[in-house]
Amino acid sequence: MRAEDSATAARTIAVTATGDSGTDHGIRAGSAPTAGIRTGDVTARSATLATDTTGPIDTTDTAGPAGAVNPTDAADATGSRPDPLPRGTLLAGLGVVAFSLTFPSTVWGLESFGPWSLVAVRSTLAALVAGAFLLVGRVPLPERRHWAGLAVVAGGVVIGFPLLTTLALQTSTTSHAAVVVGLLPLTTAAFAAVRTGRRPSRTFWFAAVSGAVVVIVFTLQQSGGAVSRGDLYLFGALLVCAAGYTEGGRLARLMPGWQVIGWALILCLPLMAAGSAVALTVEPVRLNAHGVIGLAWVAVGSTFFGLYVWYRGMAAIGIPKASQLQLAQPLLTLFWSVFLLGETLPLAAPIAAVAVLVCIAVTQRAKS
């Protein structure tokens, strides 16, 4: 049986059959022996691979439609199966580090730009970078039925979250914002449960509510018993970002995740370009090194590079493992707030961050 019959690598595979005795048969690829399997399994496997690999295989998104073939399946018949975990873990970890720098970079950016200018210019630059990647990759336009979902992603992730957190950071410290936004994974899980109709277990909801209570108590304690305007911005950012993440996760089953954020950025480009022109004429600009570095990072590092490596890593190691890595994000942001901004952490900040981390870890293990 040759490679064109089995849709595997271009090698001659010798099959030794023994009739209908039902015994196992040896399969060799070249001279390297592999585990014995039955001839019926060989036939079924060959038919499946021949059917499933007639079209292009997307190796960047593992959450494709039912029936999609994992690119490593073709290597099973020869006994060689590459392990994607180390590289995938590295990519997802880079994404978490990129996200953890978003708040400190925003604080730096506010040294040179007003909040509206920073958000508009940030999104414009990120859209230009995404457009270049989409153009070089000759990625076709999404289907018309996907544009409504992309609009939700754009409104939540590209515009809403950056704008609301930037406004919040004018009055809130980075460490305070990191603890509040540490509730984002739980908020996203709640939105996903409503959007998909799935009913997570009681343990999941207990941990989710516990995490929310920790954040609310921390917020009230830091704000002197009242919710400040910055806290309202942060809670609003949680809601719109969770909605954008949920819709983006749904679309990521239909196209590679980096294309989801790429097209969402392109969708916002006309509005953000016009907003940049207006905001830069209204708000004062005082360029310094911190401001330029902060703008560059939130535009290219957080908005595009972070999401790009995050989705690639998630595709390689899976959503559960990637989510476990993201648990470190609030604590990393607390570290950057001290190291880069010279903030003094109140004792309640790391305690609350660890408590939220524990709650999120419980939701990861709870049946959903």
Tab-separated table of C-alpha atoms in Angstrom:
chain	number	residue	atom	x	y	z
A	1	MET	CA	0.000	0.000	0.000
A	2	ARG	CA	1.508	3.345	-1.029
A	3	ALA	CA	1.374	6.815	0.463
A	4	GLU	CA	-1.183	8.070	-2.063
A	5	ASP	CA	-3.577	5.391	-0.845
A	6	SER	CA	-3.217	6.224	2.832
A	7	ALA	CA	-2.757	10.013	2.665
A	8	THR	CA	0.345	9.755	4.875
A	9	ALA	CA	3.954	10.697	4.129
A	10	ALA	CA	5.384	9.657	0.781
A	11	ARG	CA	6.765	6.251	1.821
A	12	THR	CA	6.038	2.701	0.830
A	13	ILE	CA	4.211	0.877	3.627
A	14	ALA	CA	4.273	-2.894	3.515
A	15	VAL	CA	1.276	-4.651	5.091
A	16	THR	CA	1.434	-8.332	5.930
A	17	ALA	CA	-2.084	-9.750	6.041
A	18	THR	CA	-3.058	-13.219	7.193
A	19	GLY	CA	-6.531	-13.589	5.840
A	20	ASP	CA	-9.543	-13.497	8.170
A	21	SER	CA	-7.923	-14.942	11.249
A	22	GLY	CA	-8.409	-11.683	13.189
A	23	THR	CA	-4.775	-11.602	14.323
A	24	ASP	CA	-2.760	-8.391	14.497
A	25	HIS	CA	-0.617	-7.453	11.486
A	26	GLY	CA	2.727	-5.647	11.340
A	27	ILE	CA	3.126	-2.383	9.487
A	28	ARG	CA	6.472	-1.034	8.427
A	29	ALA	CA	7.345	2.433	7.152
A	30	GLY	CA	10.637	1.892	5.374
A	31	SER	CA	12.487	-0.352	7.810
A	32	ALA	CA	11.158	1.124	11.087
A	33	PRO	CA	8.615	-1.167	12.789
A	34	THR	CA	5.547	0.345	14.384
A	35	ALA	CA	2.902	-0.927	16.758
A	36	GLY	CA	0.740	-3.662	15.311
A	37	ILE	CA	-2.827	-2.797	14.293
A	38	ARG	CA	-5.514	-4.741	12.450
A	39	THR	CA	-5.994	-4.562	8.709
A	40	GLY	CA	-9.525	-3.283	9.253
A	41	ASP	CA	-8.076	-0.436	11.271
A	42	VAL	CA	-5.548	0.261	8.480
A	43	THR	CA	-8.329	0.445	5.903
A	44	ALA	CA	-10.513	2.685	8.080
A	45	ARG	CA	-7.573	4.876	8.976
A	46	SER	CA	-6.490	5.216	5.367
A	47	ALA	CA	-10.012	6.084	4.275
A	48	THR	CA	-10.386	8.679	6.990
A	49	LEU	CA	-7.074	10.369	6.243
A	50	ALA	CA	-7.674	10.278	2.518
A	51	THR	CA	-11.009	12.032	3.056
A	52	ASP	CA	-9.984	14.545	5.705
A	53	THR	CA	-6.708	15.725	4.205
A	54	THR	CA	-7.947	16.601	0.733
A	55	GLY	CA	-8.192	20.261	1.703
A	56	PRO	CA	-5.879	22.630	3.546
A	57	ILE	CA	-5.352	22.001	7.240
A	58	ASP	CA	-5.318	24.954	9.622
A	59	THR	CA	-2.609	24.341	12.183
A	60	THR	CA	-3.200	27.549	14.097
A	61	ASP	CA	-6.616	26.798	15.536
A	62	THR	CA	-7.498	23.538	17.222
A	63	ALA	CA	-11.067	24.512	17.922
A	64	GLY	CA	-12.226	23.985	14.350
A	65	PRO	CA	-15.445	22.383	13.136
A	66	ALA	CA	-16.248	18.820	14.040
A	67	GLY	CA	-14.382	16.349	11.883
A	68	ALA	CA	-11.259	18.492	11.415
A	69	VAL	CA	-8.003	16.517	11.421
A	70	ASN	CA	-5.219	17.355	13.817
A	71	PRO	CA	-2.070	17.854	11.734
A	72	THR	CA	-0.181	15.368	13.877
A	73	ASP	CA	-2.626	12.573	12.974
A	74	ALA	CA	-0.824	11.914	9.718
A	75	ALA	CA	2.289	11.003	11.663
A	76	ASP	CA	0.544	8.338	13.731
A	77	ALA	CA	0.914	5.615	11.098
A	78	THR	CA	4.680	6.056	11.000
A	79	GLY	CA	5.041	6.135	14.774
A	80	SER	CA	6.503	9.689	14.888
A	81	ARG	CA	4.339	12.225	16.703
A	82	PRO	CA	5.903	15.658	17.369
A	83	ASP	CA	5.289	17.121	20.815
A	84	PRO	CA	3.961	20.712	20.501
A	85	LEU	CA	3.767	21.372	24.241
A	86	PRO	CA	7.098	23.156	24.922
A	87	ARG	CA	6.711	25.648	22.072
A	88	GLY	CA	2.998	26.148	22.751
A	89	THR	CA	3.615	26.776	26.429
A	90	LEU	CA	6.312	29.312	25.574
A	91	LEU	CA	4.019	31.182	23.177
A	92	ALA	CA	1.101	31.289	25.627
A	93	GLY	CA	3.464	32.397	28.391
A	94	LEU	CA	4.738	35.246	26.209
A	95	GLY	CA	1.126	36.308	25.698
A	96	VAL	CA	0.519	36.451	29.451
A	97	VAL	CA	3.683	38.537	29.978
A	98	ALA	CA	2.578	40.907	27.200
A	99	PHE	CA	-0.863	41.346	28.766
A	100	SER	CA	0.602	41.914	32.234
A	101	LEU	CA	2.510	44.941	30.908
A	102	THR	CA	-0.613	46.630	29.514
A	103	PHE	CA	-1.517	48.689	32.592
A	104	PRO	CA	2.021	49.956	33.341
A	105	SER	CA	2.443	50.823	29.647
A	106	THR	CA	-0.858	52.687	29.684
A	107	VAL	CA	0.299	54.747	32.680
A	108	TRP	CA	3.477	55.607	30.785
A	109	GLY	CA	1.476	56.475	27.663
A	110	LEU	CA	-0.673	58.891	29.668
A	111	GLU	CA	2.471	60.925	30.394
A	112	SER	CA	2.470	62.037	26.745
A	113	PHE	CA	-1.102	61.618	25.517
A	114	GLY	CA	-4.605	62.264	26.727
A	115	PRO	CA	-6.809	59.188	27.368
A	116	TRP	CA	-8.819	59.541	24.168
A	117	SER	CA	-5.726	60.165	22.043
A	118	LEU	CA	-3.912	57.198	23.561
A	119	VAL	CA	-6.759	54.771	22.879
A	120	ALA	CA	-7.417	56.035	19.335
A	121	VAL	CA	-3.759	56.077	18.264
A	122	ARG	CA	-3.153	52.718	19.967
A	123	SER	CA	-5.965	51.024	18.036
A	124	THR	CA	-4.985	52.714	14.758
A	125	LEU	CA	-1.381	51.508	14.961
A	126	ALA	CA	-2.472	47.988	15.957
A	127	ALA	CA	-4.919	47.888	13.035
A	128	LEU	CA	-2.183	48.876	10.579
A	129	VAL	CA	0.062	46.082	11.860
A	130	ALA	CA	-2.792	43.560	11.716
A	131	GLY	CA	-3.705	44.716	8.213
A	132	ALA	CA	-0.140	44.145	7.039
A	133	PHE	CA	-0.195	40.566	8.399
A	134	LEU	CA	-3.571	39.846	6.804
A	135	LEU	CA	-2.398	41.318	3.492
A	136	VAL	CA	0.881	39.393	3.417
A	137	GLY	CA	-0.970	36.198	4.332
A	138	ARG	CA	-3.577	36.884	1.613
A	139	VAL	CA	-6.311	36.118	4.123
A	140	PRO	CA	-9.756	36.360	2.485
A	141	LEU	CA	-12.486	38.544	3.943
A	142	PRO	CA	-14.654	36.855	6.596
A	143	GLU	CA	-18.092	35.691	5.576
A	144	ARG	CA	-20.882	38.232	5.963
A	145	ARG	CA	-22.477	36.249	8.806
A	146	HIS	CA	-19.341	36.734	10.942
A	147	TRP	CA	-19.213	40.531	10.844
A	148	ALA	CA	-21.787	41.022	13.617
A	149	GLY	CA	-19.679	38.881	15.956
A	150	LEU	CA	-16.531	40.749	14.916
A	151	ALA	CA	-18.306	44.002	15.786
A	152	VAL	CA	-18.885	42.687	19.332
A	153	VAL	CA	-15.192	41.767	19.600
A	154	ALA	CA	-14.200	45.198	18.297
A	155	GLY	CA	-16.528	47.020	20.673
A	156	GLY	CA	-15.400	45.024	23.701
A	157	VAL	CA	-11.706	44.251	23.166
A	158	VAL	CA	-10.483	46.925	20.741
A	159	ILE	CA	-12.446	49.979	21.958
A	160	GLY	CA	-14.318	49.354	25.219
A	161	PHE	CA	-11.689	47.704	27.412
A	162	PRO	CA	-8.751	49.936	26.410
A	163	LEU	CA	-10.827	53.114	26.749
A	164	LEU	CA	-12.415	52.285	30.103
A	165	THR	CA	-9.187	51.029	31.691
A	166	THR	CA	-7.293	54.073	30.401
A	167	LEU	CA	-9.886	56.387	31.963
A	168	ALA	CA	-9.698	54.363	35.192
A	169	LEU	CA	-5.913	54.572	35.368
A	170	GLN	CA	-6.107	58.365	35.514
A	171	THR	CA	-7.294	58.027	39.114
A	172	SER	CA	-6.591	54.373	40.079
A	173	THR	CA	-3.204	52.819	40.693
A	174	THR	CA	-1.963	50.005	38.488
A	175	SER	CA	-1.953	47.562	41.391
A	176	HIS	CA	-5.563	48.401	42.261
A	177	ALA	CA	-6.676	47.962	38.633
A	178	ALA	CA	-4.772	44.667	38.350
A	179	VAL	CA	-6.704	43.138	41.249
A	180	VAL	CA	-10.099	44.282	39.953
A	181	VAL	CA	-9.440	43.154	36.372
A	182	GLY	CA	-8.080	39.864	37.750
A	183	LEU	CA	-11.743	38.897	37.870
A	184	LEU	CA	-11.898	38.921	34.052
A	185	PRO	CA	-11.540	35.113	33.541
A	186	LEU	CA	-14.488	34.497	35.868
A	187	THR	CA	-16.569	37.214	34.198
A	188	THR	CA	-15.798	35.724	30.800
A	189	ALA	CA	-16.820	32.262	32.027
A	190	ALA	CA	-20.159	33.654	33.215
A	191	PHE	CA	-20.783	35.353	29.855
A	192	ALA	CA	-19.836	32.153	28.034
A	193	ALA	CA	-22.289	30.128	30.139
A	194	VAL	CA	-25.097	32.509	29.211
A	195	ARG	CA	-24.056	32.721	25.544
A	196	THR	CA	-23.692	28.965	25.004
A	197	GLY	CA	-26.437	27.767	27.340
A	198	ARG	CA	-24.060	25.453	29.210
A	199	ARG	CA	-24.624	25.011	32.941
A	200	PRO	CA	-21.385	24.844	34.946
A	201	SER	CA	-21.353	22.969	38.241
A	202	ARG	CA	-22.198	24.467	41.635
A	203	THR	CA	-18.523	24.342	42.556
A	204	PHE	CA	-17.736	26.519	39.557
A	205	TRP	CA	-20.332	29.120	40.499
A	206	PHE	CA	-19.332	29.076	44.166
A	207	ALA	CA	-15.734	29.853	43.216
A	208	ALA	CA	-16.837	32.498	40.706
A	209	VAL	CA	-19.042	34.288	43.245
A	210	SER	CA	-16.310	34.017	45.887
A	211	GLY	CA	-13.832	35.675	43.550
A	212	ALA	CA	-16.307	38.465	42.835
A	213	VAL	CA	-16.855	39.031	46.563
A	214	VAL	CA	-13.080	39.243	47.153
A	215	VAL	CA	-12.733	41.910	44.465
A	216	ILE	CA	-15.729	43.912	45.716
A	217	VAL	CA	-14.462	43.854	49.320
A	218	PHE	CA	-10.988	44.866	48.158
A	219	THR	CA	-12.441	47.708	46.089
A	220	LEU	CA	-14.544	49.051	48.938
A	221	GLN	CA	-11.661	48.747	51.390
A	222	GLN	CA	-9.282	50.657	49.093
A	223	SER	CA	-11.887	53.298	48.253
A	224	GLY	CA	-12.860	54.078	51.834
A	225	GLY	CA	-16.188	52.242	51.744
A	226	ALA	CA	-17.451	53.782	48.492
A	227	VAL	CA	-17.005	52.835	44.847
A	228	SER	CA	-14.962	55.473	43.012
A	229	ARG	CA	-15.418	56.613	39.436
A	230	GLY	CA	-12.277	54.683	38.480
A	231	ASP	CA	-13.781	51.502	39.921
A	232	LEU	CA	-16.931	52.022	37.846
A	233	TYR	CA	-14.741	52.285	34.744
A	234	LEU	CA	-12.946	49.059	35.703
A	235	PHE	CA	-16.174	47.122	36.316
A	236	GLY	CA	-17.507	48.374	32.988
A	237	ALA	CA	-14.271	47.234	31.331
A	238	LEU	CA	-14.777	43.760	32.804
A	239	LEU	CA	-18.237	43.472	31.270
A	240	VAL	CA	-17.439	44.692	27.760
A	241	CYS	CA	-14.172	42.728	27.574
A	242	ALA	CA	-15.868	39.526	28.772
A	243	ALA	CA	-18.487	39.957	26.053
A	244	GLY	CA	-15.768	40.497	23.451
A	245	TYR	CA	-13.756	37.490	24.642
A	246	THR	CA	-16.855	35.276	24.614
A	247	GLU	CA	-17.817	36.237	21.078
A	248	GLY	CA	-14.200	35.991	19.973
A	249	GLY	CA	-14.008	32.469	21.407
A	250	ARG	CA	-17.069	31.508	19.389
A	251	LEU	CA	-15.575	32.943	16.191
A	252	ALA	CA	-12.237	31.249	16.905
A	253	ARG	CA	-14.004	27.940	16.220
A	254	LEU	CA	-14.613	29.152	12.669
A	255	MET	CA	-11.342	30.947	11.863
A	256	PRO	CA	-7.863	31.223	13.432
A	257	GLY	CA	-7.980	33.338	16.574
A	258	TRP	CA	-5.365	35.852	15.392
A	259	GLN	CA	-7.555	36.563	12.368
A	260	VAL	CA	-10.477	37.286	14.686
A	261	ILE	CA	-8.610	40.079	16.471
A	262	GLY	CA	-7.052	41.171	13.178
A	263	TRP	CA	-10.389	41.708	11.446
A	264	ALA	CA	-11.848	43.318	14.577
A	265	LEU	CA	-9.011	45.857	14.471
A	266	ILE	CA	-9.563	46.478	10.752
A	267	LEU	CA	-13.269	46.993	11.411
A	268	CYS	CA	-12.392	49.774	13.898
A	269	LEU	CA	-9.726	51.401	11.711
A	270	PRO	CA	-11.897	54.116	10.060
A	271	LEU	CA	-13.384	55.171	13.397
A	272	MET	CA	-10.068	55.056	15.261
A	273	ALA	CA	-8.187	56.915	12.515
A	274	ALA	CA	-10.761	59.712	12.577
A	275	GLY	CA	-10.737	59.683	16.371
A	276	SER	CA	-6.947	60.005	16.387
A	277	ALA	CA	-7.065	63.053	14.138
A	278	VAL	CA	-9.662	64.761	16.337
A	279	ALA	CA	-8.242	63.759	19.743
A	280	LEU	CA	-4.677	64.784	18.888
A	281	THR	CA	-5.865	68.295	18.054
A	282	VAL	CA	-7.946	68.635	21.230
A	283	GLU	CA	-5.795	66.949	23.872
A	284	PRO	CA	-2.258	68.224	24.535
A	285	VAL	CA	0.653	66.016	23.487
A	286	ARG	CA	3.841	66.093	25.577
A	287	LEU	CA	6.210	63.551	24.055
A	288	ASN	CA	8.782	61.861	26.267
A	289	ALA	CA	10.491	58.465	26.299
A	290	HIS	CA	7.972	56.877	28.666
A	291	GLY	CA	5.036	58.097	26.607
A	292	VAL	CA	6.386	56.801	23.297
A	293	ILE	CA	7.400	53.416	24.764
A	294	GLY	CA	4.044	53.075	26.493
A	295	LEU	CA	2.119	53.850	23.293
A	296	ALA	CA	4.264	51.474	21.240
A	297	TRP	CA	3.770	48.626	23.697
A	298	VAL	CA	0.008	48.915	24.132
A	299	ALA	CA	-0.394	49.188	20.345
A	300	VAL	CA	1.958	46.485	19.116
A	301	GLY	CA	2.911	44.505	22.210
A	302	SER	CA	-0.393	44.120	24.044
A	303	THR	CA	-3.010	44.557	21.348
A	304	PHE	CA	-1.418	42.613	18.497
A	305	PHE	CA	1.683	40.633	19.507
A	306	GLY	CA	0.190	39.508	22.818
A	307	LEU	CA	-3.011	38.244	21.250
A	308	TYR	CA	-1.133	36.676	18.334
A	309	VAL	CA	1.209	34.535	20.457
A	310	TRP	CA	-1.588	33.849	22.966
A	311	TYR	CA	-3.872	32.337	20.328
A	312	ARG	CA	-1.014	30.384	18.736
A	313	GLY	CA	0.006	28.973	22.114
A	314	MET	CA	-3.590	28.179	23.034
A	315	ALA	CA	-3.994	26.299	19.758
A	316	ALA	CA	-0.952	24.160	20.569
A	317	ILE	CA	-1.590	23.311	24.241
A	318	GLY	CA	-5.346	23.797	24.519
A	319	ILE	CA	-7.537	26.301	26.334
A	320	PRO	CA	-7.379	24.666	29.819
A	321	LYS	CA	-3.578	24.658	29.989
A	322	ALA	CA	-3.339	28.166	28.567
A	323	SER	CA	-5.853	29.435	31.106
A	324	GLN	CA	-3.731	28.038	33.924
A	325	LEU	CA	-0.835	30.193	32.690
A	326	GLN	CA	-3.036	33.296	32.663
A	327	LEU	CA	-3.620	32.924	36.403
A	328	ALA	CA	-0.236	34.563	36.910
A	329	GLN	CA	-1.204	37.746	35.065
A	330	PRO	CA	-2.500	39.852	38.024
A	331	LEU	CA	0.546	38.970	40.123
A	332	LEU	CA	2.869	39.870	37.228
A	333	THR	CA	1.112	43.221	36.861
A	334	LEU	CA	1.618	43.873	40.570
A	335	PHE	CA	5.333	43.178	40.088
A	336	TRP	CA	5.554	45.571	37.103
A	337	SER	CA	3.704	48.277	39.047
A	338	VAL	CA	6.473	48.224	41.662
A	339	PHE	CA	9.439	47.634	39.331
A	340	LEU	CA	8.488	50.055	36.535
A	341	LEU	CA	6.244	52.596	38.232
A	342	GLY	CA	7.645	52.612	41.753
A	343	GLU	CA	4.221	52.056	43.316
A	344	THR	CA	3.957	50.946	46.925
A	345	LEU	CA	1.680	47.950	47.256
A	346	PRO	CA	-0.848	47.913	50.068
A	347	LEU	CA	-0.842	44.570	51.873
A	348	ALA	CA	-4.400	43.944	50.692
A	349	ALA	CA	-3.370	43.961	47.009
A	350	PRO	CA	-1.249	40.777	46.846
A	351	ILE	CA	-3.578	39.032	49.330
A	352	ALA	CA	-6.622	39.806	47.186
A	353	ALA	CA	-4.754	38.834	44.004
A	354	VAL	CA	-3.809	35.439	45.436
A	355	ALA	CA	-7.377	34.891	46.687
A	356	VAL	CA	-8.764	35.616	43.215
A	357	LEU	CA	-6.113	33.308	41.723
A	358	VAL	CA	-7.282	30.469	44.002
A	359	CYS	CA	-10.915	31.044	43.001
A	360	ILE	CA	-10.019	30.960	39.316
A	361	ALA	CA	-7.971	27.784	39.816
A	362	VAL	CA	-11.027	26.139	41.371
A	363	THR	CA	-13.171	27.095	38.376
A	364	GLN	CA	-10.552	25.541	36.076
A	365	ARG	CA	-10.888	22.211	37.854
A	366	ALA	CA	-14.646	22.337	38.406
A	367	LYS	CA	-16.905	20.446	36.060
A	368	SER	CA	-18.338	22.722	33.419
